[in-house]
Amino acid sequence: FCEKPAFMLGDKLSGAARGTAMHHIMQFINFDSKVDAILEIERLVEWKYITEQEAASADVAAINAFFKSDIYNRMMNSLKIHREMRFLTEIPAKRIDKTLDIDFDDANIIVQGAVDLCFEEQDGIVILDFKTDRVNDLGELIDYYGEQLAIYSTAAEKIFRKPVKERIIYSFHLGKSISF
């Protein structure tokens, strides 16, 4: 007889809140070769990194699938991993809204955000963004989030003074990643 951990018995969160919870878990979960998602989620609750509700909404199977993925292995073999890299950067206003008139040709805006994860390889930086959207095709994620990751790349290149060589979206829903 195997009893379910307490966090698996709680109330579930809304879709958006589940996505936020997955991001909190991925922000704090230990990355190592022998990670056990259930034990790690229990630890995160115990240490107050996440709430019981967030833990209850965790898709443990999806987290375990990520830990078995090629991108996880690649990340673990990288030179350095950076999680939740916060940034503030300036970009041209027309990059966000191409319909702005000529008065905005030289205008810039300040953008702030946080890169879920990036890792350094010998020849550059790799941006890895986690998504929980319920899509059927990874291409939909690029269409929707491609510009967001391009802005992350701009920020990362300024911060690390190295080129971003690749942007990757990992879909927890599909258990797959797409690189662009």
Short mmCIF file of N, CA, C and O in Angstrom, two decimals, residues 5-131:
data_model
loop_
_atom_site.label_atom_id
_atom_site.label_comp_id
_atom_site.label_asym_id
_atom_site.label_seq_id
_atom_site.Cartn_x
_atom_site.Cartn_y
_atom_site.Cartn_z
N PRO A 5 1.27 11.51 -1.14
CA PRO A 5 1.72 12.62 -0.30
C PRO A 5 0.57 13.58 -0.06
O PRO A 5 -0.34 13.73 -0.89
N ALA A 6 0.61 14.28 1.08
CA ALA A 6 -0.47 15.20 1.46
C ALA A 6 -0.73 16.23 0.39
O ALA A 6 -1.88 16.58 0.13
N PHE A 7 0.32 16.73 -0.27
CA PHE A 7 0.11 17.79 -1.25
C PHE A 7 -0.71 17.33 -2.44
O PHE A 7 -1.33 18.12 -3.12
N MET A 8 -0.75 16.03 -2.72
CA MET A 8 -1.50 15.53 -3.87
C MET A 8 -2.99 15.39 -3.56
O MET A 8 -3.78 15.09 -4.45
N LEU A 9 -3.39 15.65 -2.33
CA LEU A 9 -4.79 15.49 -1.95
C LEU A 9 -5.54 16.81 -1.87
O LEU A 9 -6.73 16.83 -1.66
N GLY A 10 -4.85 17.94 -2.05
CA GLY A 10 -5.45 19.27 -1.89
C GLY A 10 -6.29 19.71 -3.05
O GLY A 10 -6.48 19.00 -4.04
N ASP A 11 -6.82 20.95 -2.91
CA ASP A 11 -7.65 21.54 -3.96
C ASP A 11 -6.79 21.98 -5.14
O ASP A 11 -5.65 22.38 -4.98
N LYS A 12 -7.35 21.93 -6.31
CA LYS A 12 -6.66 22.35 -7.52
C LYS A 12 -6.87 23.84 -7.76
O LYS A 12 -7.85 24.43 -7.33
N LEU A 13 -5.92 24.45 -8.47
CA LEU A 13 -5.97 25.87 -8.80
C LEU A 13 -6.52 26.06 -10.21
O LEU A 13 -6.61 25.12 -10.99
N SER A 14 -6.83 27.31 -10.55
CA SER A 14 -7.26 27.64 -11.91
C SER A 14 -6.11 27.40 -12.88
O SER A 14 -4.96 27.23 -12.46
N GLY A 15 -6.40 27.42 -14.18
CA GLY A 15 -5.37 27.18 -15.19
C GLY A 15 -4.19 28.14 -15.10
O GLY A 15 -3.04 27.72 -15.12
N ALA A 16 -4.47 29.43 -15.00
CA ALA A 16 -3.40 30.43 -14.90
C ALA A 16 -2.61 30.23 -13.61
O ALA A 16 -1.37 30.31 -13.61
N ALA A 17 -3.29 29.94 -12.52
CA ALA A 17 -2.61 29.74 -11.25
C ALA A 17 -1.77 28.47 -11.28
O ALA A 17 -0.69 28.41 -10.68
N ARG A 18 -2.24 27.43 -12.00
CA ARG A 18 -1.44 26.21 -12.15
C ARG A 18 -0.15 26.51 -12.92
O ARG A 18 0.91 25.99 -12.59
N GLY A 19 -0.26 27.36 -13.94
CA GLY A 19 0.93 27.74 -14.70
C GLY A 19 1.93 28.47 -13.82
O GLY A 19 3.14 28.20 -13.87
N THR A 20 1.43 29.38 -13.00
CA THR A 20 2.30 30.11 -12.07
C THR A 20 2.92 29.15 -11.07
O THR A 20 4.11 29.25 -10.75
N ALA A 21 2.14 28.19 -10.59
CA ALA A 21 2.65 27.21 -9.63
C ALA A 21 3.77 26.38 -10.26
O ALA A 21 4.80 26.13 -9.62
N MET A 22 3.58 25.95 -11.51
CA MET A 22 4.63 25.17 -12.18
C MET A 22 5.91 26.00 -12.30
O MET A 22 7.01 25.48 -12.12
N HIS A 23 5.76 27.28 -12.59
CA HIS A 23 6.94 28.15 -12.69
C HIS A 23 7.63 28.29 -11.32
O HIS A 23 8.86 28.27 -11.25
N HIS A 24 6.85 28.40 -10.25
CA HIS A 24 7.45 28.47 -8.91
C HIS A 24 8.20 27.18 -8.61
O HIS A 24 9.31 27.22 -8.06
N ILE A 25 7.60 26.06 -8.93
CA ILE A 25 8.27 24.78 -8.68
C ILE A 25 9.57 24.70 -9.46
O ILE A 25 10.62 24.35 -8.90
N MET A 26 9.53 25.06 -10.74
CA MET A 26 10.74 24.97 -11.56
C MET A 26 11.79 25.99 -11.13
O MET A 26 12.98 25.78 -11.34
N GLN A 27 11.37 27.06 -10.52
CA GLN A 27 12.31 28.07 -10.03
C GLN A 27 13.12 27.52 -8.85
O GLN A 27 14.31 27.81 -8.73
N PHE A 28 12.50 26.70 -8.00
CA PHE A 28 13.15 26.29 -6.75
C PHE A 28 13.54 24.81 -6.67
O PHE A 28 14.31 24.44 -5.80
N ILE A 29 13.02 23.99 -7.56
CA ILE A 29 13.29 22.55 -7.48
C ILE A 29 14.78 22.30 -7.73
O ILE A 29 15.43 23.01 -8.49
N ASN A 30 15.32 21.31 -7.01
CA ASN A 30 16.73 20.95 -7.21
C ASN A 30 16.89 20.28 -8.56
O ASN A 30 16.09 19.42 -8.93
N PHE A 31 17.92 20.67 -9.26
CA PHE A 31 18.28 20.01 -10.50
C PHE A 31 19.46 19.10 -10.19
O PHE A 31 20.53 19.57 -9.84
N ASP A 32 19.25 17.82 -10.31
CA ASP A 32 20.36 16.87 -10.23
C ASP A 32 19.95 15.60 -10.94
O ASP A 32 18.82 15.45 -11.37
N SER A 33 20.88 14.68 -11.04
CA SER A 33 20.62 13.48 -11.84
C SER A 33 19.64 12.52 -11.17
O SER A 33 19.08 11.66 -11.83
N LYS A 34 19.44 12.63 -9.87
CA LYS A 34 18.56 11.69 -9.16
C LYS A 34 17.33 12.39 -8.58
O LYS A 34 16.80 11.95 -7.57
N VAL A 35 16.88 13.45 -9.22
CA VAL A 35 15.76 14.22 -8.67
C VAL A 35 14.49 13.37 -8.65
O VAL A 35 14.21 12.61 -9.57
N ASP A 36 13.75 13.50 -7.56
CA ASP A 36 12.45 12.85 -7.40
C ASP A 36 11.44 13.97 -7.24
O ASP A 36 11.44 14.67 -6.21
N ALA A 37 10.60 14.18 -8.24
CA ALA A 37 9.69 15.32 -8.24
C ALA A 37 8.79 15.36 -7.00
O ALA A 37 8.59 16.42 -6.42
N ILE A 38 8.26 14.23 -6.59
CA ILE A 38 7.36 14.22 -5.43
C ILE A 38 8.10 14.66 -4.17
O ILE A 38 7.62 15.51 -3.42
N LEU A 39 9.28 14.09 -3.94
CA LEU A 39 10.05 14.48 -2.75
C LEU A 39 10.46 15.94 -2.81
O LEU A 39 10.44 16.64 -1.79
N GLU A 40 10.80 16.40 -3.98
CA GLU A 40 11.20 17.81 -4.13
C GLU A 40 10.02 18.74 -3.87
O GLU A 40 10.17 19.78 -3.23
N ILE A 41 8.85 18.41 -4.37
CA ILE A 41 7.67 19.24 -4.14
C ILE A 41 7.32 19.25 -2.66
O ILE A 41 7.00 20.30 -2.10
N GLU A 42 7.43 18.10 -2.00
CA GLU A 42 7.21 18.07 -0.54
C GLU A 42 8.20 18.98 0.17
O GLU A 42 7.84 19.71 1.10
N ARG A 43 9.46 18.97 -0.26
CA ARG A 43 10.49 19.84 0.34
C ARG A 43 10.14 21.32 0.12
O ARG A 43 10.26 22.13 1.02
N LEU A 44 9.69 21.65 -1.09
CA LEU A 44 9.35 23.04 -1.40
C LEU A 44 8.20 23.55 -0.53
O LEU A 44 8.19 24.71 -0.12
N VAL A 45 7.24 22.67 -0.25
CA VAL A 45 6.14 23.05 0.64
C VAL A 45 6.67 23.21 2.07
O VAL A 45 6.40 24.22 2.73
N GLU A 46 7.43 22.24 2.52
CA GLU A 46 7.97 22.29 3.88
C GLU A 46 8.81 23.54 4.11
O GLU A 46 8.73 24.17 5.16
N TRP A 47 9.59 23.92 3.14
CA TRP A 47 10.47 25.09 3.27
C TRP A 47 9.78 26.38 2.86
O TRP A 47 10.39 27.42 2.79
N LYS A 48 8.47 26.29 2.55
CA LYS A 48 7.63 27.46 2.25
C LYS A 48 8.00 28.19 0.95
O LYS A 48 7.76 29.37 0.80
N TYR A 49 8.58 27.45 0.01
CA TYR A 49 8.83 28.03 -1.31
C TYR A 49 7.55 28.08 -2.14
O TYR A 49 7.38 28.94 -2.98
N ILE A 50 6.69 27.08 -1.91
CA ILE A 50 5.40 27.03 -2.59
C ILE A 50 4.33 26.67 -1.55
O ILE A 50 4.65 26.14 -0.49
N THR A 51 3.08 26.96 -1.91
CA THR A 51 1.98 26.65 -1.00
C THR A 51 1.49 25.21 -1.23
O THR A 51 1.81 24.58 -2.25
N GLU A 52 0.69 24.73 -0.29
CA GLU A 52 0.06 23.41 -0.44
C GLU A 52 -0.80 23.37 -1.70
O GLU A 52 -0.82 22.38 -2.41
N GLN A 53 -1.52 24.48 -1.96
CA GLN A 53 -2.37 24.53 -3.17
C GLN A 53 -1.52 24.44 -4.43
O GLN A 53 -1.90 23.76 -5.38
N GLU A 54 -0.40 25.16 -4.46
CA GLU A 54 0.47 25.08 -5.63
C GLU A 54 0.98 23.66 -5.81
O GLU A 54 1.00 23.13 -6.92
N ALA A 55 1.38 23.04 -4.71
CA ALA A 55 1.86 21.66 -4.78
C ALA A 55 0.78 20.72 -5.29
O ALA A 55 1.03 19.83 -6.11
N ALA A 56 -0.45 20.93 -4.83
CA ALA A 56 -1.56 20.07 -5.24
C ALA A 56 -1.84 20.18 -6.74
O ALA A 56 -2.33 19.24 -7.35
N SER A 57 -1.53 21.32 -7.32
CA SER A 57 -1.80 21.50 -8.74
C SER A 57 -0.64 21.05 -9.63
O SER A 57 -0.75 21.07 -10.85
N ALA A 58 0.46 20.65 -9.02
CA ALA A 58 1.65 20.27 -9.79
C ALA A 58 1.38 19.05 -10.65
O ALA A 58 0.76 18.08 -10.21
N ASP A 59 1.84 19.11 -11.87
CA ASP A 59 1.75 17.96 -12.77
C ASP A 59 3.07 17.19 -12.63
O ASP A 59 4.03 17.43 -13.34
N VAL A 60 3.09 16.28 -11.67
CA VAL A 60 4.30 15.54 -11.33
C VAL A 60 4.81 14.74 -12.54
O VAL A 60 6.01 14.69 -12.80
N ALA A 61 3.90 14.14 -13.28
CA ALA A 61 4.30 13.36 -14.46
C ALA A 61 5.00 14.27 -15.49
O ALA A 61 6.00 13.87 -16.09
N ALA A 62 4.48 15.49 -15.67
CA ALA A 62 5.09 16.42 -16.62
C ALA A 62 6.46 16.88 -16.14
O ALA A 62 7.39 17.02 -16.95
N ILE A 63 6.60 17.08 -14.84
CA ILE A 63 7.91 17.47 -14.29
C ILE A 63 8.91 16.33 -14.47
O ILE A 63 10.04 16.55 -14.90
N ASN A 64 8.48 15.11 -14.17
CA ASN A 64 9.36 13.96 -14.36
C ASN A 64 9.74 13.78 -15.82
O ASN A 64 10.87 13.40 -16.13
N ALA A 65 8.80 14.03 -16.73
CA ALA A 65 9.11 13.94 -18.17
C ALA A 65 10.20 14.95 -18.54
O ALA A 65 11.10 14.63 -19.32
N PHE A 66 10.11 16.16 -17.99
CA PHE A 66 11.15 17.16 -18.25
C PHE A 66 12.51 16.65 -17.76
O PHE A 66 13.52 16.78 -18.46
N PHE A 67 12.54 16.03 -16.57
CA PHE A 67 13.81 15.54 -16.03
C PHE A 67 14.40 14.40 -16.85
O PHE A 67 15.59 14.11 -16.73
N LYS A 68 13.60 13.78 -17.71
CA LYS A 68 14.10 12.71 -18.58
C LYS A 68 14.38 13.20 -20.00
O LYS A 68 14.81 12.43 -20.86
N SER A 69 14.15 14.49 -20.25
CA SER A 69 14.27 15.02 -21.61
C SER A 69 15.72 15.31 -22.01
O SER A 69 16.59 15.47 -21.17
N ASP A 70 15.92 15.36 -23.31
CA ASP A 70 17.24 15.69 -23.86
C ASP A 70 17.65 17.11 -23.44
O ASP A 70 18.82 17.34 -23.15
N ILE A 71 16.70 18.03 -23.41
CA ILE A 71 17.05 19.41 -23.06
C ILE A 71 17.50 19.50 -21.61
O ILE A 71 18.41 20.26 -21.27
N TYR A 72 16.90 18.70 -20.73
CA TYR A 72 17.34 18.68 -19.33
C TYR A 72 18.77 18.16 -19.24
O TYR A 72 19.61 18.74 -18.54
N ASN A 73 19.06 17.08 -19.95
CA ASN A 73 20.42 16.53 -19.94
C ASN A 73 21.42 17.54 -20.49
O ASN A 73 22.52 17.69 -19.95
N ARG A 74 21.05 18.21 -21.55
CA ARG A 74 21.92 19.24 -22.12
C ARG A 74 22.16 20.37 -21.13
O ARG A 74 23.29 20.81 -20.94
N MET A 75 21.10 20.81 -20.48
CA MET A 75 21.19 21.87 -19.48
C MET A 75 22.12 21.43 -18.34
O MET A 75 22.97 22.21 -17.88
N MET A 76 21.97 20.21 -17.88
CA MET A 76 22.77 19.71 -16.77
C MET A 76 24.26 19.58 -17.15
O MET A 76 25.12 19.60 -16.27
N ASN A 77 24.54 19.46 -18.43
CA ASN A 77 25.94 19.38 -18.89
C ASN A 77 26.51 20.73 -19.30
O ASN A 77 27.63 20.80 -19.78
N SER A 78 25.74 21.79 -19.10
CA SER A 78 26.19 23.12 -19.49
C SER A 78 27.20 23.67 -18.48
O SER A 78 27.41 23.11 -17.41
N LEU A 79 27.82 24.79 -18.84
CA LEU A 79 28.81 25.42 -17.97
C LEU A 79 28.18 26.03 -16.73
O LEU A 79 28.74 25.96 -15.64
N LYS A 80 27.02 26.65 -16.90
CA LYS A 80 26.35 27.33 -15.79
C LYS A 80 24.86 27.50 -16.11
O LYS A 80 24.50 27.73 -17.24
N ILE A 81 24.03 27.40 -15.06
CA ILE A 81 22.58 27.55 -15.19
C ILE A 81 22.16 28.79 -14.40
O ILE A 81 22.60 28.98 -13.27
N HIS A 82 21.29 29.59 -15.01
CA HIS A 82 20.73 30.77 -14.34
C HIS A 82 19.21 30.63 -14.36
O HIS A 82 18.61 30.47 -15.42
N ARG A 83 18.58 30.73 -13.19
CA ARG A 83 17.12 30.62 -13.11
C ARG A 83 16.52 31.96 -12.71
O ARG A 83 17.10 32.70 -11.92
N GLU A 84 15.33 32.22 -13.25
CA GLU A 84 14.58 33.43 -12.93
C GLU A 84 15.49 34.66 -12.99
O GLU A 84 15.59 35.43 -12.04
N MET A 85 16.15 34.81 -14.13
CA MET A 85 17.05 35.94 -14.34
C MET A 85 16.21 37.18 -14.64
O MET A 85 15.63 37.30 -15.71
N ARG A 86 16.14 38.05 -13.67
CA ARG A 86 15.36 39.28 -13.83
C ARG A 86 16.17 40.30 -14.62
O ARG A 86 17.39 40.37 -14.50
N PHE A 87 15.45 41.09 -15.43
CA PHE A 87 16.13 42.08 -16.25
C PHE A 87 15.27 43.31 -16.45
O PHE A 87 14.06 43.29 -16.28
N LEU A 88 15.94 44.37 -16.84
CA LEU A 88 15.34 45.64 -17.23
C LEU A 88 16.15 46.08 -18.44
O LEU A 88 17.38 46.20 -18.35
N THR A 89 15.50 46.25 -19.58
CA THR A 89 16.25 46.61 -20.79
C THR A 89 15.45 47.60 -21.62
O THR A 89 14.23 47.71 -21.50
N GLU A 90 16.17 48.30 -22.47
CA GLU A 90 15.56 49.29 -23.34
C GLU A 90 15.51 48.73 -24.76
O GLU A 90 16.50 48.17 -25.24
N ILE A 91 14.34 48.87 -25.39
CA ILE A 91 14.18 48.41 -26.77
C ILE A 91 13.41 49.47 -27.56
O ILE A 91 12.69 50.28 -26.97
N PRO A 92 13.53 49.45 -28.89
CA PRO A 92 12.77 50.41 -29.70
C PRO A 92 11.26 50.20 -29.52
O PRO A 92 10.77 49.07 -29.52
N ALA A 93 10.53 51.29 -29.37
CA ALA A 93 9.08 51.22 -29.18
C ALA A 93 8.40 50.51 -30.35
O ALA A 93 7.44 49.77 -30.17
N LYS A 94 8.92 50.73 -31.56
CA LYS A 94 8.29 50.11 -32.74
C LYS A 94 8.48 48.59 -32.78
O LYS A 94 7.79 47.91 -33.53
N ARG A 95 9.39 48.08 -31.97
CA ARG A 95 9.55 46.63 -31.90
C ARG A 95 8.31 46.00 -31.25
O ARG A 95 7.91 44.90 -31.59
N ILE A 96 7.70 46.73 -30.33
CA ILE A 96 6.51 46.25 -29.64
C ILE A 96 5.24 46.56 -30.43
O ILE A 96 4.33 45.76 -30.50
N ASP A 97 5.20 47.75 -31.02
CA ASP A 97 4.01 48.18 -31.76
C ASP A 97 4.45 48.78 -33.10
O ASP A 97 4.79 49.94 -33.19
N LYS A 98 4.43 47.96 -34.13
CA LYS A 98 4.89 48.37 -35.46
C LYS A 98 3.98 49.41 -36.11
O LYS A 98 4.33 50.00 -37.12
N THR A 99 2.80 49.62 -35.54
CA THR A 99 1.85 50.58 -36.12
C THR A 99 2.10 52.02 -35.65
O THR A 99 1.42 52.93 -36.12
N LEU A 100 3.05 52.22 -34.76
CA LEU A 100 3.34 53.58 -34.29
C LEU A 100 3.79 54.44 -35.46
O LEU A 100 4.50 53.98 -36.36
N ASP A 101 3.40 55.71 -35.46
CA ASP A 101 3.75 56.60 -36.57
C ASP A 101 5.21 57.04 -36.50
O ASP A 101 5.96 56.70 -35.58
N ILE A 102 5.62 57.84 -37.47
CA ILE A 102 7.01 58.26 -37.64
C ILE A 102 7.58 59.01 -36.43
O ILE A 102 8.78 59.00 -36.18
N ASP A 103 6.71 59.62 -35.63
CA ASP A 103 7.15 60.34 -34.43
C ASP A 103 7.85 59.41 -33.43
O ASP A 103 8.58 59.87 -32.56
N PHE A 104 7.62 58.13 -33.55
CA PHE A 104 8.18 57.16 -32.61
C PHE A 104 9.39 56.41 -33.17
O PHE A 104 9.86 55.47 -32.54
N ASP A 105 9.90 56.82 -34.34
CA ASP A 105 11.02 56.11 -34.96
C ASP A 105 12.23 56.00 -34.04
O ASP A 105 12.92 54.99 -34.04
N ASP A 106 12.50 57.03 -33.25
CA ASP A 106 13.67 57.02 -32.37
C ASP A 106 13.30 56.79 -30.91
O ASP A 106 14.16 56.91 -30.04
N ALA A 107 12.04 56.47 -30.64
CA ALA A 107 11.60 56.29 -29.25
C ALA A 107 11.93 54.89 -28.76
O ALA A 107 11.83 53.91 -29.49
N ASN A 108 12.32 54.83 -27.50
CA ASN A 108 12.60 53.55 -26.85
C ASN A 108 11.66 53.39 -25.66
O ASN A 108 11.14 54.38 -25.13
N ILE A 109 11.45 52.15 -25.26
CA ILE A 109 10.69 51.86 -24.06
C ILE A 109 11.51 50.94 -23.17
O ILE A 109 12.41 50.24 -23.65
N ILE A 110 11.19 50.96 -21.90
CA ILE A 110 11.85 50.09 -20.93
C ILE A 110 10.96 48.86 -20.72
O ILE A 110 9.76 48.98 -20.50
N VAL A 111 11.58 47.69 -20.80
CA VAL A 111 10.87 46.43 -20.60
C VAL A 111 11.53 45.71 -19.44
O VAL A 111 12.76 45.64 -19.37
N GLN A 112 10.71 45.21 -18.53
CA GLN A 112 11.26 44.38 -17.46
C GLN A 112 10.63 43.01 -17.53
O GLN A 112 9.50 42.85 -17.99
N GLY A 113 11.37 42.03 -17.10
CA GLY A 113 10.86 40.67 -17.14
C GLY A 113 11.77 39.73 -16.39
O GLY A 113 12.70 40.16 -15.71
N ALA A 114 11.51 38.44 -16.55
CA ALA A 114 12.33 37.41 -15.93
C ALA A 114 12.39 36.22 -16.87
O ALA A 114 11.37 35.70 -17.30
N VAL A 115 13.60 35.82 -17.19
CA VAL A 115 13.84 34.64 -18.02
C VAL A 115 13.71 33.41 -17.11
O VAL A 115 14.38 33.35 -16.07
N ASP A 116 12.86 32.46 -17.49
CA ASP A 116 12.67 31.27 -16.65
C ASP A 116 14.01 30.61 -16.35
O ASP A 116 14.33 30.32 -15.21
N LEU A 117 14.78 30.36 -17.41
CA LEU A 117 16.06 29.68 -17.24
C LEU A 117 16.92 29.95 -18.47
O LEU A 117 16.41 30.00 -19.58
N CYS A 118 18.18 30.16 -18.23
CA CYS A 118 19.12 30.18 -19.34
C CYS A 118 20.36 29.43 -18.88
O CYS A 118 20.62 29.31 -17.69
N PHE A 119 21.06 28.87 -19.84
CA PHE A 119 22.29 28.18 -19.49
C PHE A 119 23.37 28.53 -20.49
O PHE A 119 23.11 28.90 -21.63
N GLU A 120 24.59 28.46 -19.98
CA GLU A 120 25.74 28.83 -20.79
C GLU A 120 26.43 27.59 -21.33
O GLU A 120 26.73 26.66 -20.58
N GLU A 121 26.64 27.61 -22.64
CA GLU A 121 27.46 26.59 -23.29
C GLU A 121 28.70 27.29 -23.83
O GLU A 121 28.78 28.52 -23.81
N GLN A 122 29.66 26.53 -24.27
CA GLN A 122 30.93 27.08 -24.72
C GLN A 122 30.76 28.19 -25.75
O GLN A 122 31.44 29.20 -25.70
N ASP A 123 29.81 28.03 -26.67
CA ASP A 123 29.67 28.97 -27.78
C ASP A 123 28.49 29.94 -27.63
O ASP A 123 28.11 30.61 -28.58
N GLY A 124 27.91 30.04 -26.43
CA GLY A 124 26.85 31.02 -26.25
C GLY A 124 25.81 30.62 -25.22
O GLY A 124 25.91 29.59 -24.56
N ILE A 125 24.81 31.48 -25.13
CA ILE A 125 23.73 31.34 -24.16
C ILE A 125 22.53 30.67 -24.81
O ILE A 125 22.21 30.93 -25.97
N VAL A 126 21.85 29.83 -24.05
CA VAL A 126 20.60 29.20 -24.48
C VAL A 126 19.50 29.67 -23.53
O VAL A 126 19.64 29.55 -22.31
N ILE A 127 18.44 30.22 -24.09
CA ILE A 127 17.27 30.65 -23.32
C ILE A 127 16.28 29.49 -23.32
O ILE A 127 15.95 28.94 -24.37
N LEU A 128 15.79 29.12 -22.14
CA LEU A 128 14.80 28.05 -22.01
C LEU A 128 13.58 28.62 -21.29
O LEU A 128 13.68 29.11 -20.16
N ASP A 129 12.44 28.58 -21.96
CA ASP A 129 11.20 29.12 -21.40
C ASP A 129 10.21 27.99 -21.21
O ASP A 129 9.95 27.21 -22.13
N PHE A 130 9.65 27.91 -20.01
CA PHE A 130 8.67 26.87 -19.69
C PHE A 130 7.27 27.37 -20.00
O PHE A 130 6.91 28.48 -19.62
N LYS A 131 6.47 26.53 -20.65
CA LYS A 131 5.09 26.87 -20.96
C LYS A 131 4.17 25.74 -20.52
O LYS A 131 4.50 24.56 -20.66
#
